[in-house]
PDB file of C-alpha atoms in Angstrom:
ATOM      1  CA  UNK A   1       0.000   0.000   0.000  1.00 80.00           C
ATOM      2  CA  UNK A   2       2.793   2.439   0.846  1.00 83.00           C
ATOM      3  CA  UNK A   3       4.332   1.945  -2.587  1.00 87.00           C
ATOM      4  CA  UNK A   4       0.951   2.457  -4.236  1.00 84.00           C
ATOM      5  CA  UNK A   5       0.540   5.739  -2.350  1.00 87.00           C
ATOM      6  CA  UNK A   6       4.023   6.896  -3.383  1.00 85.00           C
ATOM      7  CA  UNK A   7       3.249   5.983  -7.001  1.00 85.00           C
ATOM      8  CA  UNK A   8      -0.108   7.802  -7.021  1.00 86.00           C
ATOM      9  CA  UNK A   9       0.541  10.897  -9.118  1.00 83.00           C
ATOM     10  CA  UNK A  10      -2.135  13.553  -8.672  1.00 84.00           C
ATOM     11  CA  UNK A  11      -3.204  14.894 -12.061  1.00 86.00           C
ATOM     12  CA  UNK A  12      -4.517  18.181 -10.659  1.00 90.00           C
ATOM     13  CA  UNK A  13      -5.254  20.085  -7.448  1.00 92.00           C
ATOM     14  CA  UNK A  14      -8.434  18.094  -6.872  1.00 90.00           C
ATOM     15  CA  UNK A  15      -6.382  14.877  -6.906  1.00 91.00           C
ATOM     16  CA  UNK A  16      -3.854  16.428  -4.511  1.00 92.00           C
ATOM     17  CA  UNK A  17      -6.682  17.392  -2.152  1.00 92.00           C
ATOM     18  CA  UNK A  18      -8.191  13.896  -2.404  1.00 93.00           C
ATOM     19  CA  UNK A  19      -4.830  12.320  -1.559  1.00 93.00           C
ATOM     20  CA  UNK A  20      -4.455  14.556   1.523  1.00 93.00           C
ATOM     21  CA  UNK A  21      -7.949  13.577   2.693  1.00 94.00           C
ATOM     22  CA  UNK A  22      -7.238   9.909   2.000  1.00 94.00           C
ATOM     23  CA  UNK A  23      -4.093  10.102   4.128  1.00 92.00           C
ATOM     24  CA  UNK A  24      -6.032  11.801   6.949  1.00 92.00           C
ATOM     25  CA  UNK A  25      -8.701   9.091   6.741  1.00 92.00           C
ATOM     26  CA  UNK A  26      -6.022   6.417   6.819  1.00 91.00           C
ATOM     27  CA  UNK A  27      -4.399   7.993   9.885  1.00 89.00           C
ATOM     28  CA  UNK A  28      -7.764   8.024  11.652  1.00 86.00           C
ATOM     29  CA  UNK A  29      -8.335   4.412  10.671  1.00 80.00           C
ATOM     30  CA  UNK A  30      -4.921   3.442  12.043  1.00 75.00           C
ATOM     31  CA  UNK A  31      -5.573   5.321  15.309  1.00 76.00           C
ATOM     32  CA  UNK A  32      -8.920   3.547  15.682  1.00 69.00           C
ATOM     33  CA  UNK A  33      -7.314   0.165  15.002  1.00 63.00           C
ATOM     34  CA  UNK A  34      -4.821   0.827  17.793  1.00 56.00           C
ATOM     35  CA  UNK A  35      -7.592   1.672  20.268  1.00 51.00           C
ATOM     36  CA  UNK A  36     -10.709  -0.372  19.520  1.00 43.00           C
ATOM     37  CA  UNK A  37     -12.684   1.638  22.103  1.00 40.00           C
ATOM     38  CA  UNK A  38     -12.438   4.811  19.987  1.00 44.00           C
ATOM     39  CA  UNK A  39     -14.747   5.431  17.085  1.00 43.00           C
ATOM     40  CA  UNK A  40     -14.388   8.499  14.936  1.00 45.00           C
ATOM     41  CA  UNK A  41     -17.609  10.422  14.772  1.00 44.00           C
ATOM     42  CA  UNK A  42     -18.271  12.378  11.609  1.00 46.00           C
ATOM     43  CA  UNK A  43     -18.715  16.069  12.166  1.00 42.00           C
ATOM     44  CA  UNK A  44     -16.795  19.051  13.426  1.00 41.00           C
ATOM     45  CA  UNK A  45     -14.347  17.018  15.520  1.00 53.00           C
ATOM     46  CA  UNK A  46     -13.032  15.128  12.497  1.00 59.00           C
ATOM     47  CA  UNK A  47     -10.011  16.456  10.544  1.00 72.00           C
ATOM     48  CA  UNK A  48     -11.785  15.229   7.405  1.00 79.00           C
ATOM     49  CA  UNK A  49     -14.395  17.319   5.617  1.00 82.00           C
ATOM     50  CA  UNK A  50     -17.868  16.358   6.775  1.00 81.00           C
ATOM     51  CA  UNK A  51     -19.275  13.724   4.457  1.00 89.00           C
ATOM     52  CA  UNK A  52     -15.938  12.707   2.869  1.00 92.00           C
ATOM     53  CA  UNK A  53     -16.592   8.982   3.364  1.00 92.00           C
ATOM     54  CA  UNK A  54     -20.148   9.306   2.057  1.00 91.00           C
ATOM     55  CA  UNK A  55     -18.839  11.159  -0.998  1.00 93.00           C
ATOM     56  CA  UNK A  56     -16.408   8.315  -1.756  1.00 94.00           C
ATOM     57  CA  UNK A  57     -19.275   5.824  -1.535  1.00 94.00           C
ATOM     58  CA  UNK A  58     -21.453   7.967  -3.823  1.00 92.00           C
ATOM     59  CA  UNK A  59     -18.704   8.300  -6.440  1.00 92.00           C
ATOM     60  CA  UNK A  60     -18.067   4.555  -6.268  1.00 92.00           C
ATOM     61  CA  UNK A  61     -21.786   3.796  -6.692  1.00 91.00           C
ATOM     62  CA  UNK A  62     -21.956   6.138  -9.709  1.00 90.00           C
ATOM     63  CA  UNK A  63     -18.933   4.425 -11.194  1.00 89.00           C
ATOM     64  CA  UNK A  64     -20.490   0.971 -10.778  1.00 87.00           C
ATOM     65  CA  UNK A  65     -24.096   1.815 -11.676  1.00 87.00           C
ATOM     66  CA  UNK A  66     -23.690   4.158 -14.607  1.00 83.00           C
ATOM     67  CA  UNK A  67     -20.030   3.750 -15.506  1.00 77.00           C
ATOM     68  CA  UNK A  68     -19.483   7.470 -14.890  1.00 75.00           C
ATOM     69  CA  UNK A  69     -15.902   8.438 -14.228  1.00 78.00           C
ATOM     70  CA  UNK A  70     -16.747   9.861 -10.817  1.00 77.00           C
ATOM     71  CA  UNK A  71     -13.823   7.977  -9.258  1.00 88.00           C
ATOM     72  CA  UNK A  72     -10.654   6.598 -10.789  1.00 90.00           C
ATOM     73  CA  UNK A  73      -9.628   2.963 -10.540  1.00 90.00           C
ATOM     74  CA  UNK A  74      -6.505   4.117  -8.693  1.00 92.00           C
ATOM     75  CA  UNK A  75      -8.622   5.744  -5.976  1.00 93.00           C
ATOM     76  CA  UNK A  76     -10.823   2.661  -5.681  1.00 94.00           C
ATOM     77  CA  UNK A  77      -7.751   0.458  -5.307  1.00 94.00           C
ATOM     78  CA  UNK A  78      -6.119   2.714  -2.705  1.00 95.00           C
ATOM     79  CA  UNK A  79      -9.306   2.864  -0.638  1.00 95.00           C
ATOM     80  CA  UNK A  80      -9.855  -0.898  -0.807  1.00 94.00           C
ATOM     81  CA  UNK A  81      -6.235  -1.728   0.049  1.00 93.00           C
ATOM     82  CA  UNK A  82      -6.482   0.633   3.037  1.00 92.00           C
ATOM     83  CA  UNK A  83      -9.601  -1.160   4.282  1.00 90.00           C
ATOM     84  CA  UNK A  84     -12.335   1.270   3.223  1.00 92.00           C
ATOM     85  CA  UNK A  85     -15.813  -0.215   3.398  1.00 90.00           C
ATOM     86  CA  UNK A  86     -18.205   0.660   0.604  1.00 90.00           C
ATOM     87  CA  UNK A  87     -21.141  -0.075   2.906  1.00 86.00           C
ATOM     88  CA  UNK A  88     -22.344   2.748   5.128  1.00 70.00           C
ATOM     89  CA  UNK A  89     -23.659   2.417   8.652  1.00 58.00           C
ATOM     90  CA  UNK A  90     -27.000   4.091   9.206  1.00 50.00           C
ATOM     91  CA  UNK A  91     -25.680   6.380  11.909  1.00 44.00           C
ATOM     92  CA  UNK A  92     -23.224   9.215  12.299  1.00 43.00           C
ATOM     93  CA  UNK A  93     -20.330   6.841  13.004  1.00 43.00           C
ATOM     94  CA  UNK A  94     -17.600   6.282  10.446  1.00 45.00           C
ATOM     95  CA  UNK A  95     -17.182   2.672   9.365  1.00 43.00           C
ATOM     96  CA  UNK A  96     -13.722   1.181   9.167  1.00 45.00           C
ATOM     97  CA  UNK A  97     -13.218  -2.264   7.685  1.00 49.00           C
ATOM     98  CA  UNK A  98     -10.283  -4.336   8.872  1.00 47.00           C
ATOM     99  CA  UNK A  99      -8.394  -5.355   5.689  1.00 49.00           C
ATOM    100  CA  UNK A 100      -6.989  -8.347   7.557  1.00 49.00           C
ATOM    101  CA  UNK A 101     -10.508  -9.722   8.120  1.00 48.00           C
ATOM    102  CA  UNK A 102     -12.306  -8.530   4.992  1.00 45.00           C
ATOM    103  CA  UNK A 103     -15.345 -10.375   3.620  1.00 45.00           C
TER     104      UNK A 103
END
């Protein structure tokens, strides 16, 4: 995964911003994995923009349902390798999937 992140070349400022947010999300995920009692709550306390995870799921759904280029294959791969879950909990709690124990 680290090599994939190093090899990800942002094509524009939007890609650079996405990569920064991805790395923040990954840091949060790692912190939560270290302390299973902590769950990151979406909202003002998160260093990620509110709704970032939901936006990734929406772009992924658009990609799969209508083949729109809302999300690149490289982003999908990075998120999946980092343990991102495409399923959303019906609450205000972020969902982190353990890549070691994925479905």
